[in-house]
mmCIF file of N, CA and C in Angstrom:
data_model
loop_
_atom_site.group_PDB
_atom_site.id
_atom_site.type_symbol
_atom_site.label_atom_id
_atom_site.label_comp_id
_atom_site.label_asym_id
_atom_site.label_seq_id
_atom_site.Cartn_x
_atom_site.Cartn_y
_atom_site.Cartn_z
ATOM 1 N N UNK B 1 -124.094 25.381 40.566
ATOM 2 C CA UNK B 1 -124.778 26.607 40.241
ATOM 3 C C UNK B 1 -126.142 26.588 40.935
ATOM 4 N N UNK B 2 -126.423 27.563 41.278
ATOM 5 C CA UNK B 2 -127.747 27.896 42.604
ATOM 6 C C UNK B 2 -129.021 27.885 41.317
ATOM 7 N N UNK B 3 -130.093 27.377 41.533
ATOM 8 C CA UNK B 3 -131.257 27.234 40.944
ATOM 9 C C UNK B 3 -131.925 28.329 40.889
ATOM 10 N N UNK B 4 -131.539 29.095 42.144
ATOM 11 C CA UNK B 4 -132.735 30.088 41.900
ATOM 12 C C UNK B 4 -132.117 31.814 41.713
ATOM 13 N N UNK B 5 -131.155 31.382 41.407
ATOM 14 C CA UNK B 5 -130.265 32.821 40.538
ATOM 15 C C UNK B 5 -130.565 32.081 39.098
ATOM 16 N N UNK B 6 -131.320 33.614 38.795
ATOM 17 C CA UNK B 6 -131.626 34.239 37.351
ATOM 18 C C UNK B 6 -131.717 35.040 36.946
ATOM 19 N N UNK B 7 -131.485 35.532 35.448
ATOM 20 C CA UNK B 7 -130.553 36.743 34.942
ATOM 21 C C UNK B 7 -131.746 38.041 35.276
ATOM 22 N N UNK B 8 -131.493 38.987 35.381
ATOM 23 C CA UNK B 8 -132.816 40.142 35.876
ATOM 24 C C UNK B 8 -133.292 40.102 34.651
ATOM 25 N N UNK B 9 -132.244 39.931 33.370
ATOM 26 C CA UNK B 9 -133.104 40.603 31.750
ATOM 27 C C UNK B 9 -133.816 39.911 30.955
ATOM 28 N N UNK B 10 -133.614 38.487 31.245
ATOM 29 C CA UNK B 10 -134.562 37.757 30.398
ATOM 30 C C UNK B 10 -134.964 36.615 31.636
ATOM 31 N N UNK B 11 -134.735 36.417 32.705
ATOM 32 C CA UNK B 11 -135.304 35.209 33.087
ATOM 33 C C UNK B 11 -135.162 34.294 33.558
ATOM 34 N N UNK B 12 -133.650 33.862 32.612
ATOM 35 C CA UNK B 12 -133.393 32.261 32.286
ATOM 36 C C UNK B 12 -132.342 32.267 33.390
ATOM 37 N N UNK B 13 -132.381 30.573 33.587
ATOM 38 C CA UNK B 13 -131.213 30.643 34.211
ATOM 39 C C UNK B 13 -129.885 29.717 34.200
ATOM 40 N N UNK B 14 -129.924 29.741 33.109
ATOM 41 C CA UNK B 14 -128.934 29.481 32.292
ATOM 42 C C UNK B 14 -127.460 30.547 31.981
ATOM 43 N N UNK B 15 -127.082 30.513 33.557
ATOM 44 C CA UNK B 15 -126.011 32.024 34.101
ATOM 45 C C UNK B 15 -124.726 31.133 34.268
ATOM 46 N N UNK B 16 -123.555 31.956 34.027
ATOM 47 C CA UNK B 16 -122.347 31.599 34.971
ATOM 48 C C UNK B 16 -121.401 32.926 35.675
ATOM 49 N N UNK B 17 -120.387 32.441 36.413
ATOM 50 C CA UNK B 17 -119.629 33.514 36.950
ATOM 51 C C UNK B 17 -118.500 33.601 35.758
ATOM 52 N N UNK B 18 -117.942 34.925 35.480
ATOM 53 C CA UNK B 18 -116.705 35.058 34.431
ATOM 54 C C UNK B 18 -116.129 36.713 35.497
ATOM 55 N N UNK B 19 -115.516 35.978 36.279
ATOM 56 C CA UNK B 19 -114.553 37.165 36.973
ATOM 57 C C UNK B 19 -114.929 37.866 37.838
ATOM 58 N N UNK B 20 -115.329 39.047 37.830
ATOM 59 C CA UNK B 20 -116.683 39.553 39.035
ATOM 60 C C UNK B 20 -118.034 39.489 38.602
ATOM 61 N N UNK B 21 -118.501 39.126 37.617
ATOM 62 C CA UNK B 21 -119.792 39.580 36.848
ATOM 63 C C UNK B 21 -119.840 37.946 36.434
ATOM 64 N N UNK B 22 -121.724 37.630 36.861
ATOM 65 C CA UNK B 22 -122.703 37.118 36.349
ATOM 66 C C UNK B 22 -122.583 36.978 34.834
ATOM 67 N N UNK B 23 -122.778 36.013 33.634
ATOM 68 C CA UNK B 23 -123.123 36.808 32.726
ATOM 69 C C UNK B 23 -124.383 35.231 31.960
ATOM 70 N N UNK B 24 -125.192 35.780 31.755
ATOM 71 C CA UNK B 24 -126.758 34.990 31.168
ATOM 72 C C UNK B 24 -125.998 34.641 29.696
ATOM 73 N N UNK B 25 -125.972 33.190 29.554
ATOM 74 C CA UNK B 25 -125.554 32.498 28.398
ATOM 75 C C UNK B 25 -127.022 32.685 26.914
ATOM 76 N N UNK B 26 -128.091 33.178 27.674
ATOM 77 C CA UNK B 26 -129.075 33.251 26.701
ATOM 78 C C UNK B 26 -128.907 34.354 26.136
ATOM 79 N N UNK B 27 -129.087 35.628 26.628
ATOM 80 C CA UNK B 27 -129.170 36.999 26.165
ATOM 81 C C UNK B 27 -128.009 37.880 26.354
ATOM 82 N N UNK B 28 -126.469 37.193 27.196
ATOM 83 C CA UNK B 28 -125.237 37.959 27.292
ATOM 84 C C UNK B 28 -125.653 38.999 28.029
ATOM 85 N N UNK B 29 -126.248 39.196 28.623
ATOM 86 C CA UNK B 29 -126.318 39.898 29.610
ATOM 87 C C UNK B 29 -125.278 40.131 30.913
ATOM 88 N N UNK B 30 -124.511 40.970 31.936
ATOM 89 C CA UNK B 30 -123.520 40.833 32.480
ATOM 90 C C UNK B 30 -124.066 41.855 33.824
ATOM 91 N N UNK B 31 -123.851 41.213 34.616
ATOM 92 C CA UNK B 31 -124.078 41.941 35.786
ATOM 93 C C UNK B 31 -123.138 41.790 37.217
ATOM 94 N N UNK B 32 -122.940 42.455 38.272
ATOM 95 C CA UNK B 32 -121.862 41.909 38.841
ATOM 96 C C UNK B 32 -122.073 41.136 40.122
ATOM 97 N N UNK B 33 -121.461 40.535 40.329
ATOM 98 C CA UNK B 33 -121.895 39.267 41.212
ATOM 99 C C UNK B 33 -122.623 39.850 42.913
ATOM 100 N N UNK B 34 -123.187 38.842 43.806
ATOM 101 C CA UNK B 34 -123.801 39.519 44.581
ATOM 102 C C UNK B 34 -123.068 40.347 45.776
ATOM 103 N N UNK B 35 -123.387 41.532 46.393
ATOM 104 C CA UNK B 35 -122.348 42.061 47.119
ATOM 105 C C UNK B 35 -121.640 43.462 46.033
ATOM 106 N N UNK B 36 -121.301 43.055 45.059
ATOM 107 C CA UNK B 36 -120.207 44.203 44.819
ATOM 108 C C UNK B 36 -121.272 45.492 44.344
ATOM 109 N N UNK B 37 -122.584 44.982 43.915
ATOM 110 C CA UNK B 37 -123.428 46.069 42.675
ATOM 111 C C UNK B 37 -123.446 47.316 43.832
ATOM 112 N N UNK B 38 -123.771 47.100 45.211
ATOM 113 C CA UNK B 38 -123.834 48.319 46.224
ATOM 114 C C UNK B 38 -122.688 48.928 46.530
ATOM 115 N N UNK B 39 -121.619 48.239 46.369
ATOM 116 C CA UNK B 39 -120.852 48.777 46.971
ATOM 117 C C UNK B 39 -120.185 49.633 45.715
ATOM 118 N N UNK B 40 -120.001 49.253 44.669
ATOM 119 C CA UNK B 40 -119.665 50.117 43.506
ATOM 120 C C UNK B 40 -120.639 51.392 43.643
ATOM 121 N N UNK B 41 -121.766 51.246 43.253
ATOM 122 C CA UNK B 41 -122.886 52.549 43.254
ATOM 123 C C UNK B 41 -122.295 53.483 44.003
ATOM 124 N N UNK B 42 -122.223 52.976 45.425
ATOM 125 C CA UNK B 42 -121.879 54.401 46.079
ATOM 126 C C UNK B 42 -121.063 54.628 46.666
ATOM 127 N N UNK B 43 -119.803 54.297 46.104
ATOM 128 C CA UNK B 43 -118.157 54.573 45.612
ATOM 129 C C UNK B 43 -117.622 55.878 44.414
ATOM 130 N N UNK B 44 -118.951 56.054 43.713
ATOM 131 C CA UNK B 44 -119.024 56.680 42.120
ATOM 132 C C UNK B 44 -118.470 57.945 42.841
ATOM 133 N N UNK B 45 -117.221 58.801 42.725
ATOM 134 C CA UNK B 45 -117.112 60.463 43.161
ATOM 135 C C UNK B 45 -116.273 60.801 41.697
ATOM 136 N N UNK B 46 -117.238 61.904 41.378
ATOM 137 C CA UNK B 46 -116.749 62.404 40.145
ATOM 138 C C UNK B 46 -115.884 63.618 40.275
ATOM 139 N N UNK B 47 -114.887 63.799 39.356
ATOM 140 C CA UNK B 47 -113.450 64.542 40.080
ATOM 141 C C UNK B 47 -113.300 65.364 38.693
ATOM 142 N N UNK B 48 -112.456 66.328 38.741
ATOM 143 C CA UNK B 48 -111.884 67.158 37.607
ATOM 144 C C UNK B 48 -111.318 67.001 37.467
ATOM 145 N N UNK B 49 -110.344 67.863 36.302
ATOM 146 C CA UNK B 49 -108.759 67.676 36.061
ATOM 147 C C UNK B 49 -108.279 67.722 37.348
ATOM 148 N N UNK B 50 -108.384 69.042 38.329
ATOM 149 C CA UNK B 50 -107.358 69.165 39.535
ATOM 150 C C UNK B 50 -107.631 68.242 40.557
ATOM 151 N N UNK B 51 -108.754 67.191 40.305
ATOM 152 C CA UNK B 51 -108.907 66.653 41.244
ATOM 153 C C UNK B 51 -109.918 66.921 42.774
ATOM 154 N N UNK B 52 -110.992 68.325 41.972
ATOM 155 C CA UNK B 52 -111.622 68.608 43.042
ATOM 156 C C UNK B 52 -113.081 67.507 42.746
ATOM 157 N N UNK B 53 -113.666 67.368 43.746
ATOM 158 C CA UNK B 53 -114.939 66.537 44.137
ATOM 159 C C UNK B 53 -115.948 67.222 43.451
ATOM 160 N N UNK B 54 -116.628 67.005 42.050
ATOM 161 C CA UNK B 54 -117.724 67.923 41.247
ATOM 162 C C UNK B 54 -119.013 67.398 41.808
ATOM 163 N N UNK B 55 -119.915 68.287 42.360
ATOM 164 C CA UNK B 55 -121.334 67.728 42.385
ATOM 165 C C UNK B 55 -122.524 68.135 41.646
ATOM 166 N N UNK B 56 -123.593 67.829 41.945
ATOM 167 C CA UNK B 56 -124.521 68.461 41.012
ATOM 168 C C UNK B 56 -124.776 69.997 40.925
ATOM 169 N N UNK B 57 -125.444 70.617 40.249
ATOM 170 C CA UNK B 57 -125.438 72.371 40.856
ATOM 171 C C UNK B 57 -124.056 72.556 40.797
ATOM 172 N N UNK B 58 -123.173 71.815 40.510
ATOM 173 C CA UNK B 58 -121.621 72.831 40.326
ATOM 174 C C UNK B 58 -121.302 73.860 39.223
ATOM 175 N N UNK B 59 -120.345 74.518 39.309
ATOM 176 C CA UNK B 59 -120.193 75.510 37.699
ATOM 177 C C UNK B 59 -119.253 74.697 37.501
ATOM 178 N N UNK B 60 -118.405 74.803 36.223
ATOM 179 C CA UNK B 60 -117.394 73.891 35.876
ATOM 180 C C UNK B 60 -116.734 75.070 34.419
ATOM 181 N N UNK B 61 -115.616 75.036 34.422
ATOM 182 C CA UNK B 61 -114.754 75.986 33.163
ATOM 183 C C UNK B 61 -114.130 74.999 32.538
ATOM 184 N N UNK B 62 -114.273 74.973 31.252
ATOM 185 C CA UNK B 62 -113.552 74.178 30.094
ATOM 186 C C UNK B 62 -112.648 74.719 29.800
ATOM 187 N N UNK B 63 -111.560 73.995 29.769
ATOM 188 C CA UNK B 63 -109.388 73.788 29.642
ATOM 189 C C UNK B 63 -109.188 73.728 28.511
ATOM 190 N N UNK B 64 -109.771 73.472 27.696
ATOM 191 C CA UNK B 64 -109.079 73.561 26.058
ATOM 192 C C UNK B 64 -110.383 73.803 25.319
ATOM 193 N N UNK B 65 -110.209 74.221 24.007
ATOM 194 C CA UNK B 65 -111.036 74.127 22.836
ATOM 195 C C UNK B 65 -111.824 72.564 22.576
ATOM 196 N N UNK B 66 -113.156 72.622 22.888
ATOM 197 C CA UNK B 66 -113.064 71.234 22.200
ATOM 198 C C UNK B 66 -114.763 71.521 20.845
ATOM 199 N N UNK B 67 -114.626 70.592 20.211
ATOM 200 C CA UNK B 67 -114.901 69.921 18.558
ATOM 201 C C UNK B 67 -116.658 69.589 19.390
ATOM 202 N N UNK B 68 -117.856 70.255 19.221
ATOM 203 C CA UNK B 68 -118.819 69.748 19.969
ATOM 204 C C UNK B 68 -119.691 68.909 18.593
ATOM 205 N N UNK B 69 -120.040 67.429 18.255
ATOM 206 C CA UNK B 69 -120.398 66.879 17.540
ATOM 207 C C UNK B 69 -122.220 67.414 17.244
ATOM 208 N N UNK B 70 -122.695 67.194 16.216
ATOM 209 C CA UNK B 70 -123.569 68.029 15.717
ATOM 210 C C UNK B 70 -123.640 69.483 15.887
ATOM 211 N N UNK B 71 -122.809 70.233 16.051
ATOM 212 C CA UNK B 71 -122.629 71.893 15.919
ATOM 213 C C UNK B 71 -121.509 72.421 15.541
ATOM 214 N N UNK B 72 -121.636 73.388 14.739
ATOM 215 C CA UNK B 72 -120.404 74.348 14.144
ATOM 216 C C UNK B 72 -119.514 74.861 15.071
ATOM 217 N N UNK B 73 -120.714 75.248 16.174
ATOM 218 C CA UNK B 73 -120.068 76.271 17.243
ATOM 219 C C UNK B 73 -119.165 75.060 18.209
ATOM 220 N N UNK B 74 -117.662 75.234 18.060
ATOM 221 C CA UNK B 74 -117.116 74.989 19.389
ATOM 222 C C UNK B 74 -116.442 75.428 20.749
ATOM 223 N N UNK B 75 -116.489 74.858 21.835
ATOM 224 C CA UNK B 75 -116.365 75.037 23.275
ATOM 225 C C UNK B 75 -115.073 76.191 23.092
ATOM 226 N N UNK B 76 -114.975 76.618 23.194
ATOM 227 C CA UNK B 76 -114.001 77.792 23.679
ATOM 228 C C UNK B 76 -113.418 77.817 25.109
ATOM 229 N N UNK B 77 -112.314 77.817 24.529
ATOM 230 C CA UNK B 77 -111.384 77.364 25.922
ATOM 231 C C UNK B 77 -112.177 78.673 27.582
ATOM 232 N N UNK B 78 -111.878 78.513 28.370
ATOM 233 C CA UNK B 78 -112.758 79.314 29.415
ATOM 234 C C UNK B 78 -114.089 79.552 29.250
ATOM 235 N N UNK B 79 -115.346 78.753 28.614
ATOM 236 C CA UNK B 79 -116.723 78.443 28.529
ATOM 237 C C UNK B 79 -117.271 78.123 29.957
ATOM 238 N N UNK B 80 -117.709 78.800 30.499
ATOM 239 C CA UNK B 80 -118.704 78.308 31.831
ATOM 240 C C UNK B 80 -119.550 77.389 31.152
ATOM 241 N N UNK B 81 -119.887 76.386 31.734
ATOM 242 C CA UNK B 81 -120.852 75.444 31.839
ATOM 243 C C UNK B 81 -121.988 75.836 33.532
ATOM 244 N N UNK B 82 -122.683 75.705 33.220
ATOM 245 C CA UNK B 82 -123.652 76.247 34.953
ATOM 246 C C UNK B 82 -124.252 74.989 35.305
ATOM 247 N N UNK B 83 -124.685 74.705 36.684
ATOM 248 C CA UNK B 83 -125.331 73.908 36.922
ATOM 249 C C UNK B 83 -125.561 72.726 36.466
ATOM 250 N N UNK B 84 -124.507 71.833 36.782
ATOM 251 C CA UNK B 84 -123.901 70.552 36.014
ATOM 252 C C UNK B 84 -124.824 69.254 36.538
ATOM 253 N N UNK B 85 -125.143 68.344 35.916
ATOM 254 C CA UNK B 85 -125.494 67.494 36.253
ATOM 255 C C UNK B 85 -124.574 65.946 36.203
ATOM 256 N N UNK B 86 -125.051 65.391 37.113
ATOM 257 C CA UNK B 86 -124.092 63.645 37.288
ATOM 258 C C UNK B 86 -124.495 62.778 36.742
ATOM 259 N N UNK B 87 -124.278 62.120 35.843
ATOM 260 C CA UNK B 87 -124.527 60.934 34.781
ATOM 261 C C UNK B 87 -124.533 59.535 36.028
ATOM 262 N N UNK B 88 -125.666 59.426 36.432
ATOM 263 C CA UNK B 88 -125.381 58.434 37.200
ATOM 264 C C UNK B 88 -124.795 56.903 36.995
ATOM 265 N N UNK B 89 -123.986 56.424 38.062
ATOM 266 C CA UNK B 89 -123.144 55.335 37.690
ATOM 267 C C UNK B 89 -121.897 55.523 36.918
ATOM 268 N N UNK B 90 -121.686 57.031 36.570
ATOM 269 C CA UNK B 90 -120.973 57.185 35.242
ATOM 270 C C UNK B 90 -119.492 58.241 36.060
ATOM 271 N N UNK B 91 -118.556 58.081 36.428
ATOM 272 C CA UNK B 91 -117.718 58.773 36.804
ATOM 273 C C UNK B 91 -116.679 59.857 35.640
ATOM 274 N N UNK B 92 -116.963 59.276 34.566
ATOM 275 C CA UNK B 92 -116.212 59.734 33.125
ATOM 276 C C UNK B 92 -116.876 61.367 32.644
ATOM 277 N N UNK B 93 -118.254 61.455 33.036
ATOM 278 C CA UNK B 93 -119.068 62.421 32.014
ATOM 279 C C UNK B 93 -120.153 63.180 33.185
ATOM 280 N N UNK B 94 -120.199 64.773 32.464
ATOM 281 C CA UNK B 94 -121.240 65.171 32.950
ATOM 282 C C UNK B 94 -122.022 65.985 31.950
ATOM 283 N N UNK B 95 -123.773 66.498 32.412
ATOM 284 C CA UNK B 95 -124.150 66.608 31.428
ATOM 285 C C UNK B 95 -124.793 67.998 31.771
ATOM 286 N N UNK B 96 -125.028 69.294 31.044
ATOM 287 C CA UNK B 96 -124.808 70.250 31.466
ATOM 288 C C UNK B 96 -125.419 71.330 30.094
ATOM 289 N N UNK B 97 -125.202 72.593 29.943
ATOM 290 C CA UNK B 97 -125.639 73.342 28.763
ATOM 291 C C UNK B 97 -124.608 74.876 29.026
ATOM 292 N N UNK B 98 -124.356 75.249 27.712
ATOM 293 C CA UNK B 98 -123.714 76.814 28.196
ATOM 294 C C UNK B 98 -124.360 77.375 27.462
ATOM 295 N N UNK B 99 -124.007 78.434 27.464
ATOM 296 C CA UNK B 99 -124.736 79.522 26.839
ATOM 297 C C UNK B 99 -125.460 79.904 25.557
ATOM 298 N N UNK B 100 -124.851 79.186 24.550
ATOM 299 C CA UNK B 100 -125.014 78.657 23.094
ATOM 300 C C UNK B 100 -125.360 77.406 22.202
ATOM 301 N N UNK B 101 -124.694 76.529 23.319
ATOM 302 C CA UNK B 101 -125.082 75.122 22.889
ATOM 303 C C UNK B 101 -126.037 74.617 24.136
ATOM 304 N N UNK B 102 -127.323 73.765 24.701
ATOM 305 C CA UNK B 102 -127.846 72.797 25.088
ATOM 306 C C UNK B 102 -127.811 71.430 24.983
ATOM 307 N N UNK B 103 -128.085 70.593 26.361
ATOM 308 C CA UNK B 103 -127.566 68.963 26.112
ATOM 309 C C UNK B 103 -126.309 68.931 25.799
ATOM 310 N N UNK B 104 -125.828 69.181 26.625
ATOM 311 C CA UNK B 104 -123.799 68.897 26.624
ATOM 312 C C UNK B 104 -123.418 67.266 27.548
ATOM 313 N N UNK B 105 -122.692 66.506 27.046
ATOM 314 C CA UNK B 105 -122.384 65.886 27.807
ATOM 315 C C UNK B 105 -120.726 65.766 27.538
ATOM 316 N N UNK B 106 -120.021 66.096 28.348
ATOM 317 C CA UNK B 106 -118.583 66.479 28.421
ATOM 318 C C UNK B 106 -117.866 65.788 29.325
ATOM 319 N N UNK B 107 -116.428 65.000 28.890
ATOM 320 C CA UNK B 107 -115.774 64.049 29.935
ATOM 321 C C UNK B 107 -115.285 65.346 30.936
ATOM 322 N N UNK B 108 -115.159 64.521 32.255
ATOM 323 C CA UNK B 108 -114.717 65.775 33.137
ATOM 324 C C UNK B 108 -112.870 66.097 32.932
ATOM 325 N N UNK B 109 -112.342 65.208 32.395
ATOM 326 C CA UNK B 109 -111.246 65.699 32.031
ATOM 327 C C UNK B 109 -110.653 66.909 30.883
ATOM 328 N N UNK B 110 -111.533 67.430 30.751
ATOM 329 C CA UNK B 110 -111.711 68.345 30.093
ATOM 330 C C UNK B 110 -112.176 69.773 31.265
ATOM 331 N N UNK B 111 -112.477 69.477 32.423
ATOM 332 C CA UNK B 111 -113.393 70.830 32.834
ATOM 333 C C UNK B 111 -112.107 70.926 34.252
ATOM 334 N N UNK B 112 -112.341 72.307 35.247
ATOM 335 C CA UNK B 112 -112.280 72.581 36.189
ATOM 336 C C UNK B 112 -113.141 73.219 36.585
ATOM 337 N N UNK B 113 -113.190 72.690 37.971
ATOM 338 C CA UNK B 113 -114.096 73.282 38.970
ATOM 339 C C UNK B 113 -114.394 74.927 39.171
ATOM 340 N N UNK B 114 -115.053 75.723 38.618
ATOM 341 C CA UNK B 114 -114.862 76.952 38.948
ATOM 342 C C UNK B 114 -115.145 77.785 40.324
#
């Protein structure tokens, strides 16, 4: 084990390898070994149901009814969402507002590209 690899979150270096990822035996910390962290980052393309390429500034239409947690009011199937934003690192979710509700964060399997 290399002396001078140490964990970014606490310090120590008291690290091992477990598969692709680093992980700090002090604080469990997990990070992925050297080489892959760049190449993951900017691999991230966030997709819809049909499979189109969503970017930021996109509109996006919601496919089913869905249950929005802390509000009465829910998503109604054909809801524009406007001007979507990218959860960075995050290919699962975007985060966005419609017309009634603010601070949405919605898996994209739920939306199409409008």
């Amino acid at each position: 084990m290399s002396d001078t690899l140490a964990c970014p979150l606490c310090a120590m270096e008291n690290i091992y390898p477990d598969g692709d990822n680093h992980v700090c035996a002090d604080c469990g910390h997990e990070w992925p070994l050297a080489g892959q962290a760049a190449s993951q980052d900017a691999g991230v393309t966030v997709r819809d149901v049909n499979g189109n390429v969503l970017n930021s500034g996109d509109t996006v239409t919601v496919i089913k009814d869905l249950k929005v947690k802390g509000s009465s009011i829910p998503l109604k199937q054909g809801t524009v969402i406007r001007n979507i934003r990218l959860v960075d690192g995050d290919d699962e979710h975007i985060e966005g507002n419609s017309d009634k509700i603010k601070g949405l964060v919605l898996k994209v399997c739920f939306l199409k590209k409008a």
